[in-house]
Structure formats: C-alpha cells, structure tokens
CSV table of C-alpha atoms in Angstrom, one decimal:
chain,number,residue,atom,x,y,z
A,271,UNK,CA,-0.3,-3.7,-21.1
A,272,UNK,CA,2.8,-5.5,-22.1
A,273,UNK,CA,3.8,-8.7,-20.3
A,274,UNK,CA,7.3,-9.1,-19.1
A,275,UNK,CA,8.9,-11.7,-21.3
A,276,UNK,CA,6.9,-13.1,-24.2
A,277,UNK,CA,9.2,-16.0,-24.9
A,278,UNK,CA,9.0,-17.3,-21.3
A,279,UNK,CA,5.5,-16.3,-20.9
A,280,UNK,CA,3.6,-18.5,-18.5
A,281,UNK,CA,0.1,-18.9,-19.9
A,282,UNK,CA,-1.4,-17.5,-16.8
A,283,UNK,CA,0.2,-14.1,-17.2
A,284,UNK,CA,-1.9,-12.8,-20.1
A,285,UNK,CA,-5.1,-13.1,-18.1
A,286,UNK,CA,-3.5,-11.4,-15.1
A,287,UNK,CA,-2.4,-8.6,-17.3
A,288,UNK,CA,-5.8,-8.1,-18.8
A,289,UNK,CA,-7.5,-8.1,-15.4
A,290,UNK,CA,-5.6,-5.0,-14.3
A,291,UNK,CA,-7.5,-1.8,-15.1
A,292,UNK,CA,-5.8,1.4,-16.1
A,293,UNK,CA,-7.3,4.6,-14.7
A,294,UNK,CA,-6.1,7.8,-16.5
A,295,UNK,CA,-5.3,10.9,-14.6
A,296,UNK,CA,-5.3,9.4,-11.1
A,297,UNK,CA,-4.2,10.6,-8.6
A,298,UNK,CA,-3.3,13.6,-10.8
A,299,UNK,CA,-3.3,14.5,-14.6
A,300,UNK,CA,-0.9,12.6,-16.7
A,301,UNK,CA,-0.6,9.5,-14.4
A,302,UNK,CA,-2.0,6.2,-15.8
A,303,UNK,CA,-2.9,4.4,-12.6
A,304,UNK,CA,-2.6,0.6,-12.5
A,305,UNK,CA,-5.6,-0.6,-10.6
A,306,UNK,CA,-5.2,-4.1,-9.2
A,307,UNK,CA,-8.6,-4.1,-7.6
A,308,UNK,CA,-10.1,-5.6,-10.8
A,309,UNK,CA,-7.6,-8.4,-10.6
A,310,UNK,CA,-8.9,-9.2,-7.1
A,311,UNK,CA,-12.4,-9.6,-8.6
A,312,UNK,CA,-11.2,-12.4,-11.0
A,313,UNK,CA,-10.8,-15.3,-8.6
A,314,UNK,CA,-8.8,-17.4,-11.0
A,315,UNK,CA,-6.4,-14.6,-12.0
A,316,UNK,CA,-5.9,-13.6,-8.4
A,317,UNK,CA,-5.1,-17.2,-7.5
A,318,UNK,CA,-2.8,-17.5,-10.4
A,319,UNK,CA,-1.0,-14.3,-9.3
A,320,UNK,CA,-0.3,-15.7,-5.9
A,321,UNK,CA,0.6,-19.2,-7.3
A,322,UNK,CA,3.3,-17.6,-9.6
A,323,UNK,CA,5.0,-16.0,-6.6
A,324,UNK,CA,4.6,-19.1,-4.4
A,325,UNK,CA,6.1,-21.4,-7.1
A,326,UNK,CA,9.1,-19.2,-7.3
A,327,UNK,CA,9.8,-18.9,-3.6
A,328,UNK,CA,8.5,-22.0,-1.9
A,329,UNK,CA,11.8,-23.9,-1.8
A,330,UNK,CA,14.0,-20.9,-1.2
A,331,UNK,CA,14.1,-21.1,2.6
A,332,UNK,CA,12.4,-17.7,3.0
A,333,UNK,CA,11.1,-17.1,6.5
A,334,UNK,CA,9.9,-13.4,6.1
A,335,UNK,CA,7.5,-11.9,3.6
A,336,UNK,CA,7.5,-8.1,4.2
A,337,UNK,CA,4.5,-6.3,2.6
A,338,UNK,CA,4.3,-2.5,2.1
A,339,UNK,CA,1.0,-0.8,3.2
A,340,UNK,CA,-1.6,-1.1,1.9
A,341,UNK,CA,-1.7,-3.0,-1.3
A,342,UNK,CA,1.3,-5.1,-0.3
A,343,UNK,CA,-1.0,-6.4,2.5
A,344,UNK,CA,-3.3,-8.0,-0.1
A,345,UNK,CA,-0.5,-10.0,-1.9
A,346,UNK,CA,2.0,-10.6,0.9
A,347,UNK,CA,-0.1,-12.7,3.4
A,348,UNK,CA,-1.3,-15.3,0.9
A,349,UNK,CA,2.3,-15.8,-0.3
A,350,UNK,CA,3.6,-16.0,3.3
A,351,UNK,CA,0.9,-18.5,4.3
A,352,UNK,CA,1.6,-20.7,1.3
A,353,UNK,CA,5.4,-20.8,1.8
A,354,UNK,CA,5.3,-21.0,5.7
A,355,UNK,CA,6.9,-17.6,6.3
A,356,UNK,CA,5.9,-14.9,8.7
A,357,UNK,CA,4.2,-11.8,7.3
A,358,UNK,CA,5.7,-8.5,8.4
A,359,UNK,CA,3.7,-5.3,7.6
A,360,UNK,CA,5.6,-2.2,6.7
A,361,UNK,CA,3.5,0.9,7.5
A,362,UNK,CA,3.2,4.6,7.2
A,363,UNK,CA,4.2,6.4,10.4
A,364,UNK,CA,2.2,6.1,13.7
A,365,UNK,CA,0.2,3.1,12.5
A,366,UNK,CA,2.2,0.3,14.2
A,367,UNK,CA,1.5,0.3,18.0
A,368,UNK,CA,4.7,-1.1,19.3
A,369,UNK,CA,8.3,0.1,19.2
A,370,UNK,CA,9.4,0.7,15.6
A,371,UNK,CA,12.3,1.5,13.4
A,372,UNK,CA,11.8,4.0,10.6
A,373,UNK,CA,13.4,4.7,7.2
A,374,UNK,CA,12.9,8.0,5.4
A,375,UNK,CA,12.8,8.2,1.7
A,376,UNK,CA,12.4,10.9,-1.0
A,377,UNK,CA,9.3,11.7,-2.9
A,378,UNK,CA,9.0,13.9,-6.0
A,379,UNK,CA,8.3,16.7,-3.5
A,380,UNK,CA,9.4,16.1,0.1
A,381,UNK,CA,9.9,12.9,2.0
A,382,UNK,CA,7.9,10.0,3.5
A,383,UNK,CA,8.7,7.3,6.0
A,384,UNK,CA,8.0,3.6,6.5
A,385,UNK,CA,8.2,1.7,9.7
A,386,UNK,CA,8.6,-1.8,11.0
A,387,UNK,CA,8.1,-3.3,14.4
A,388,UNK,CA,11.3,-3.9,16.4
A,389,UNK,CA,11.7,-7.7,16.9
A,390,UNK,CA,9.5,-8.7,14.0
A,391,UNK,CA,12.6,-10.1,12.1
A,392,UNK,CA,15.9,-11.6,13.3
A,393,UNK,CA,19.3,-11.2,11.9
A,394,UNK,CA,20.1,-13.8,9.3
A,395,UNK,CA,16.5,-14.4,8.2
A,396,UNK,CA,15.8,-14.6,4.4
A,397,UNK,CA,13.2,-12.1,3.3
A,398,UNK,CA,11.1,-11.0,0.3
A,399,UNK,CA,9.6,-7.6,0.0
A,400,UNK,CA,6.2,-7.4,-1.7
A,401,UNK,CA,4.2,-4.6,-3.2
A,402,UNK,CA,1.6,-4.4,-5.9
A,403,UNK,CA,3.7,-2.2,-8.1
A,404,UNK,CA,7.2,-0.7,-8.4
A,405,UNK,CA,7.4,2.8,-9.9
A,406,UNK,CA,10.4,4.9,-8.9
A,407,UNK,CA,11.5,2.3,-6.4
A,408,UNK,CA,11.7,4.7,-3.4
A,409,UNK,CA,9.3,2.8,-1.2
A,410,UNK,CA,10.9,-0.6,-2.0
A,411,UNK,CA,14.4,0.8,-1.4
A,412,UNK,CA,13.3,2.1,2.0
A,413,UNK,CA,11.8,-1.3,2.8
A,414,UNK,CA,15.0,-3.1,1.9
A,415,UNK,CA,17.1,-0.7,4.0
A,416,UNK,CA,14.9,-1.3,7.0
A,417,UNK,CA,15.3,-5.0,6.8
A,418,UNK,CA,19.0,-4.8,6.1
A,419,UNK,CA,19.5,-2.5,9.1
A,420,UNK,CA,18.4,-5.4,11.4
A,421,UNK,CA,20.6,-7.9,9.7
A,422,UNK,CA,18.1,-9.6,7.4
A,423,UNK,CA,19.1,-10.9,4.0
A,424,UNK,CA,16.7,-9.5,1.4
A,425,UNK,CA,16.6,-12.2,-1.3
A,426,UNK,CA,14.4,-10.5,-3.8
A,427,UNK,CA,11.7,-7.8,-4.3
A,428,UNK,CA,8.5,-9.1,-5.9
A,429,UNK,CA,5.7,-7.0,-7.4
A,430,UNK,CA,2.8,-7.7,-9.7
A,431,UNK,CA,3.5,-4.7,-11.9
A,432,UNK,CA,6.6,-2.7,-12.9
A,433,UNK,CA,6.7,0.6,-14.7
A,434,UNK,CA,10.1,0.2,-16.4
A,435,UNK,CA,10.4,3.7,-17.7
A,436,UNK,CA,10.7,5.0,-14.1
A,437,UNK,CA,13.8,2.8,-13.6
A,438,UNK,CA,12.9,1.7,-10.1
A,439,UNK,CA,14.8,-1.5,-10.6
A,440,UNK,CA,18.0,0.4,-10.5
A,441,UNK,CA,17.3,1.8,-7.0
A,442,UNK,CA,17.1,-1.5,-5.2
A,443,UNK,CA,20.7,-1.5,-4.0
A,444,UNK,CA,21.6,-4.3,-6.3
A,445,UNK,CA,18.8,-6.5,-5.1
A,446,UNK,CA,16.9,-8.5,-7.8
A,447,UNK,CA,13.3,-7.7,-8.8
A,448,UNK,CA,10.7,-10.2,-9.9
A,449,UNK,CA,7.6,-9.0,-11.6
A,450,UNK,CA,4.7,-10.4,-13.5
A,451,UNK,CA,3.6,-7.6,-15.9
A,452,UNK,CA,5.0,-4.3,-17.2
A,453,UNK,CA,3.0,-1.2,-17.6
A,454,UNK,CA,3.5,2.2,-19.0
A,455,UNK,CA,4.7,5.0,-16.7
A,456,UNK,CA,3.4,8.5,-16.4
B,176,UNK,CA,-21.0,-16.0,18.4
B,177,UNK,CA,-17.5,-16.5,19.5
B,178,UNK,CA,-15.4,-19.5,18.4
B,179,UNK,CA,-13.6,-19.2,21.7
B,180,UNK,CA,-16.6,-20.5,23.7
B,181,UNK,CA,-16.6,-23.6,21.5
B,182,UNK,CA,-12.9,-24.1,22.4
B,183,UNK,CA,-11.4,-25.2,19.2
B,184,UNK,CA,-7.9,-26.2,20.3
B,185,UNK,CA,-6.4,-23.8,17.8
B,186,UNK,CA,-7.8,-20.8,19.5
B,187,UNK,CA,-5.5,-20.8,22.5
B,188,UNK,CA,-2.5,-20.5,20.2
B,189,UNK,CA,-4.2,-17.6,18.3
B,190,UNK,CA,-5.2,-15.7,21.4
B,191,UNK,CA,-1.7,-15.9,23.0
B,192,UNK,CA,-0.1,-14.5,19.9
B,193,UNK,CA,-2.0,-11.3,20.0
B,194,UNK,CA,-0.1,-8.6,21.8
B,195,UNK,CA,-1.8,-6.0,23.9
B,196,UNK,CA,-0.1,-2.6,23.7
B,197,UNK,CA,-1.2,-0.2,26.5
B,198,UNK,CA,-2.0,3.5,25.8
B,199,UNK,CA,-2.0,3.3,22.0
B,200,UNK,CA,-3.1,5.3,20.1
B,201,UNK,CA,-3.9,7.3,23.2
B,202,UNK,CA,-4.0,6.9,27.0
B,203,UNK,CA,-6.4,4.4,28.4
B,204,UNK,CA,-6.7,2.3,25.2
B,205,UNK,CA,-5.4,-1.3,25.3
B,206,UNK,CA,-4.5,-1.8,21.7
B,207,UNK,CA,-4.9,-5.3,20.3
B,208,UNK,CA,-1.9,-5.8,18.1
B,209,UNK,CA,-2.4,-8.6,15.5
B,210,UNK,CA,1.1,-8.2,14.0
B,211,UNK,CA,2.5,-10.7,16.4
B,212,UNK,CA,0.0,-13.2,15.3
B,213,UNK,CA,1.3,-12.8,11.7
B,214,UNK,CA,4.8,-13.7,12.9
B,215,UNK,CA,3.6,-17.2,13.9
B,216,UNK,CA,2.9,-19.0,10.6
B,217,UNK,CA,0.9,-21.8,12.3
B,218,UNK,CA,-1.3,-19.4,14.3
B,219,UNK,CA,-1.8,-17.2,11.3
B,220,UNK,CA,-2.7,-20.3,9.2
B,221,UNK,CA,-5.1,-21.5,11.9
B,222,UNK,CA,-6.8,-18.1,12.0
B,223,UNK,CA,-7.5,-18.3,8.3
B,224,UNK,CA,-8.5,-21.9,8.4
B,225,UNK,CA,-11.1,-21.3,11.1
B,226,UNK,CA,-12.8,-18.7,8.9
B,227,UNK,CA,-12.4,-20.8,5.7
B,228,UNK,CA,-14.0,-23.8,7.4
B,229,UNK,CA,-17.0,-21.7,8.4
B,230,UNK,CA,-17.6,-20.1,5.0
B,231,UNK,CA,-16.5,-22.6,2.4
B,232,UNK,CA,-19.4,-24.2,0.6
B,233,UNK,CA,-21.8,-21.4,1.7
B,234,UNK,CA,-22.0,-19.8,-1.8
B,235,UNK,CA,-20.2,-16.7,-0.7
B,236,UNK,CA,-18.9,-14.9,-3.7
B,237,UNK,CA,-17.6,-11.7,-2.0
B,238,UNK,CA,-15.2,-11.1,0.8
B,239,UNK,CA,-15.0,-7.4,1.6
B,240,UNK,CA,-12.1,-6.3,3.7
B,241,UNK,CA,-11.7,-3.0,5.5
B,242,UNK,CA,-8.5,-1.1,5.1
B,243,UNK,CA,-5.8,-1.8,6.2
B,244,UNK,CA,-5.8,-4.8,8.5
B,245,UNK,CA,-8.8,-6.3,6.8
B,246,UNK,CA,-6.6,-6.5,3.8
B,247,UNK,CA,-4.4,-9.0,5.7
B,248,UNK,CA,-7.1,-11.5,6.6
B,249,UNK,CA,-9.6,-11.0,3.8
B,250,UNK,CA,-7.6,-12.1,0.7
B,251,UNK,CA,-6.4,-15.5,2.1
B,252,UNK,CA,-10.0,-16.3,3.1
B,253,UNK,CA,-11.3,-15.2,-0.4
B,254,UNK,CA,-8.7,-17.2,-2.2
B,255,UNK,CA,-9.5,-20.3,-0.2
B,256,UNK,CA,-13.3,-20.1,-0.6
B,257,UNK,CA,-13.2,-19.0,-4.3
B,258,UNK,CA,-14.7,-15.6,-3.7
B,259,UNK,CA,-13.6,-12.2,-5.0
B,260,UNK,CA,-11.8,-9.8,-2.6
B,261,UNK,CA,-13.2,-6.3,-2.5
B,262,UNK,CA,-11.2,-3.7,-0.6
B,263,UNK,CA,-13.1,-1.0,1.3
B,264,UNK,CA,-11.0,2.0,1.7
B,265,UNK,CA,-10.6,5.5,3.2
B,266,UNK,CA,-11.6,8.4,0.9
B,267,UNK,CA,-9.5,9.1,-2.2
B,268,UNK,CA,-7.6,5.8,-2.3
B,269,UNK,CA,-9.6,3.9,-4.8
B,270,UNK,CA,-8.9,5.2,-8.3
B,271,UNK,CA,-12.1,4.4,-10.1
B,272,UNK,CA,-15.7,5.5,-9.6
B,273,UNK,CA,-16.8,4.8,-6.0
B,274,UNK,CA,-19.7,4.9,-3.6
B,275,UNK,CA,-19.1,6.3,-0.2
B,276,UNK,CA,-20.7,5.7,3.2
B,277,UNK,CA,-20.1,8.1,6.1
B,278,UNK,CA,-20.1,7.0,9.7
B,279,UNK,CA,-19.8,8.5,13.1
B,280,UNK,CA,-16.7,8.3,15.2
B,281,UNK,CA,-16.3,9.2,18.9
B,282,UNK,CA,-15.4,12.7,17.8
B,283,UNK,CA,-16.4,13.6,14.2
B,284,UNK,CA,-17.1,11.5,11.1
B,285,UNK,CA,-15.2,9.2,8.7
B,286,UNK,CA,-16.0,7.7,5.4
B,287,UNK,CA,-15.6,4.3,3.7
B,288,UNK,CA,-15.6,3.8,-0.1
B,289,UNK,CA,-16.1,0.9,-2.5
B,290,UNK,CA,-15.6,0.7,-6.2
B,291,UNK,CA,-18.8,0.9,-8.3
B,292,UNK,CA,-19.2,-2.4,-10.1
B,293,UNK,CA,-17.1,-4.5,-7.7
B,294,UNK,CA,-20.2,-6.2,-6.3
B,295,UNK,CA,-23.4,-7.3,-8.1
B,296,UNK,CA,-26.9,-7.3,-6.7
B,297,UNK,CA,-27.8,-10.6,-5.2
B,298,UNK,CA,-24.2,-11.6,-4.3
B,299,UNK,CA,-23.6,-13.2,-0.9
B,300,UNK,CA,-20.9,-11.4,1.0
B,301,UNK,CA,-18.9,-11.4,4.3
B,302,UNK,CA,-17.2,-8.4,5.8
B,303,UNK,CA,-13.8,-9.0,7.3
B,304,UNK,CA,-11.7,-6.9,9.7
B,305,UNK,CA,-9.1,-7.7,12.4
B,306,UNK,CA,-11.2,-6.3,15.2
B,307,UNK,CA,-14.7,-5.0,16.0
B,308,UNK,CA,-14.8,-2.2,18.6
B,309,UNK,CA,-17.9,0.1,18.4
B,310,UNK,CA,-19.0,-1.4,15.2
B,311,UNK,CA,-19.1,1.9,13.3
B,312,UNK,CA,-16.7,0.9,10.5
B,313,UNK,CA,-18.3,-2.5,10.0
B,314,UNK,CA,-21.8,-0.9,10.0
B,315,UNK,CA,-20.6,1.4,7.2
B,316,UNK,CA,-19.1,-1.5,5.3
B,317,UNK,CA,-22.4,-3.4,5.5
B,318,UNK,CA,-24.3,-0.4,4.3
B,319,UNK,CA,-22.1,-0.1,1.2
B,320,UNK,CA,-22.7,-3.7,0.3
B,321,UNK,CA,-26.4,-3.5,0.9
B,322,UNK,CA,-26.8,-0.3,-1.1
B,323,UNK,CA,-25.7,-2.2,-4.2
B,324,UNK,CA,-28.0,-5.1,-3.4
B,325,UNK,CA,-25.6,-7.6,-2.0
B,326,UNK,CA,-26.6,-9.8,0.9
B,327,UNK,CA,-24.3,-9.5,3.9
B,328,UNK,CA,-24.3,-13.0,5.3
B,329,UNK,CA,-22.0,-12.3,8.3
B,330,UNK,CA,-19.3,-10.0,9.7
B,331,UNK,CA,-16.1,-11.8,10.6
B,332,UNK,CA,-13.4,-10.5,12.9
B,333,UNK,CA,-10.4,-12.0,14.7
B,334,UNK,CA,-11.1,-10.0,17.9
B,335,UNK,CA,-14.2,-8.5,19.5
B,336,UNK,CA,-14.2,-6.0,22.4
B,337,UNK,CA,-17.6,-7.0,23.7
B,338,UNK,CA,-17.8,-4.2,26.3
B,339,UNK,CA,-18.1,-1.7,23.4
B,340,UNK,CA,-21.3,-3.5,22.1
B,341,UNK,CA,-20.3,-3.3,18.5
B,342,UNK,CA,-22.3,-6.5,17.9
B,343,UNK,CA,-25.5,-4.5,18.5
B,344,UNK,CA,-24.8,-2.0,15.8
B,345,UNK,CA,-24.8,-4.4,12.9
B,346,UNK,CA,-28.4,-4.0,12.0
B,347,UNK,CA,-29.2,-7.5,13.2
B,348,UNK,CA,-26.5,-9.2,11.0
B,349,UNK,CA,-24.6,-11.9,12.7
B,350,UNK,CA,-21.0,-11.5,13.9
B,351,UNK,CA,-18.5,-14.3,14.1
B,352,UNK,CA,-15.2,-13.7,16.1
B,353,UNK,CA,-12.4,-16.0,17.2
B,354,UNK,CA,-11.4,-14.3,20.4
B,355,UNK,CA,-12.9,-11.7,22.9
B,356,UNK,CA,-10.9,-9.2,24.9
B,357,UNK,CA,-12.3,-7.8,28.1
B,358,UNK,CA,-10.6,-4.7,29.5
B,359,UNK,CA,-10.8,-5.6,33.2
C-alpha cells in the first residue's frame, strides 16, 4: 500500500502501512477491504498511529473528538484522552439511548443515517471527526453536518487510511482531511 | 470484586457521570448510558487509569473488547499496558477468517466472532465491555479466547448490574467492575 507523502514520510508510517491487511472481495466481489485489526495487534504500530494524530492535534485547542461507529471508536478515544478532549460517539440509528439529532446520507443504493446525542457538544467548540478509513466520504460528510448543525467548528477530519480514487476528500464541504496512508479503491 | 467498595476517590466522579435513561431500549429497562462519562475528560481518564493500574505489569498481552462500547474502553487500556487490542464483533463484520461463538439471549440467540490468528495459545487476556448484565456476551467472549488456548485472566467492566447475576455465568473467572447499579 502506498504511503501518503514519501518526501515527508515520518519513519513510523511504513510500519503502520504494512501492518494493515488487505482482504480481497470483502464485503463483496471487487472490493479490496482495508483491515485495520492487524494494526491493532502490533502494539508499537498502534501506539505510533495514535501518537501521529496526537502530535498533530494536541496544541490546537480541540475540545471534541467525534468518532464514527464502530472502528472510529477504536481510534477516537485514545486521541481524545491524550489531548484532553471529550469523545463523542456517532452511531447508527437507535443505538444511542438519549435524545438525538440525525443526519441522513446517500449510499450507493439507498440511504443511511448517523446520530449524535443532543447536548454532547456546545456551539463554538472545536472538533475533529475520526474514522479508520475514508472511501466515498458520505459518512464523514454526514458527521461534519451533524456537528455544524449545532454550531461546532469542525477543524479537520482524520483517518488512518484514504482511498483517493473514490475522491471522498472532495465531499467534506471544504474541510481538510489528514490521513496516514493511502490504499487502492475498489 | 467492585472497586466501588474500596472507595477510590475517583469512583464518585465516574459514577455520577453515568446517565440512566429509563425505558430504553424497551419499557422497564433503566439503561446505563456511558456516553456522558466520555464527555468528562477527567472522569474518562480516571476510568481508564483504574483499569490500567490493575492490569499493568501482569503480563497481559491481549485486551479483547466487545463491539461496540468495548471498543471505547479496550484500546486505551491496551495501549497503556502494551497489549494488543482484539475486537470481538457481531457476525459478518470482521473481514478475515473468523471463529464464532453462539450465545443465548432472553429471546433467541446471538453470535460473537473473533479473527483467526489474532490470539495465540498461552496468551494472557482480559475481556472488556462497558457493562455486564446477564453475562451472556462476556461468557461467549471468554469461550472464544479459551477455544484458541488463551488464558482469560479477568473480565473488566465499568458497570455491573448485580441483580442479573452475570458474575455467576463467567465459568468461575473473576470479574472486576468500577460501579454497581441496583434497580431499586
């Protein structure tokens, strides 16, 4: 798998990249699935992954780390804890028990929705949105909208992996995207 | 064992940050919502610290976390104690070859899966989830780990509902929790 920017390449990135496993034809034929579970088995590479995000965000006055269910729940909390921010889970419908706001987004066929608890974030807070991977950008776009609807300033989206061919970066409403490694799309 | 009975001063802050939502997901259930705990950086950090202090230096190489709220607490613990994090997931989520363990629900069955090769025989593991109720899910998680020859040292949850007696369904394995909730 290619790494993002060879000339700037932090020496930790090569090991992170090689720790990610590609599973062909999952969940359906033609898709090369980027499996981060193997990264989580490499204690140094997992720590390096978190450190790279923490180093970038720790002095940016970020008070909210929003993580998209479920793999965003793995990377978001360690970052939030290290930078002293709250962690806000963004979930599929009917999982969050309290009052929620929802944002619908398009899938290849049909639509889906993500939800956030009312009151989790306050207007004016500075937030990051975290997920393991950005593909088409639909989920991240919905997450940004949810936060902006309640007056939050989304500073950046951060993912471990980007699939650049799917151009998700262009769907983030002008928000910047920070990633560690690039992978091939479908 | 409950940390609450030892009264570490951090526990009060943790307990008060957990929100109880009545009648979710259905009438009569008092749902223990940990998302409010996650909004309090100090209380969230204290939660993780309490587990890390208990498990650091005990030669634990695997922290298994149950989807999805176990994914919030497990990785910070794993990172701090130098263990791998192994996600245990609902069917068809994990992309590689898996082993599955079925377990009984109040009505019907469910299934938990783990990647083949994630854990080696002889590894020492803890299982983490936000809450233990009847113990069905934790029991299935332990079964998965034991089937591949790992030693489950303990199950660790933020919250226990002692009236549901989940503790008794862990095949004799110890359970460590931070707070207990009694539906009185």
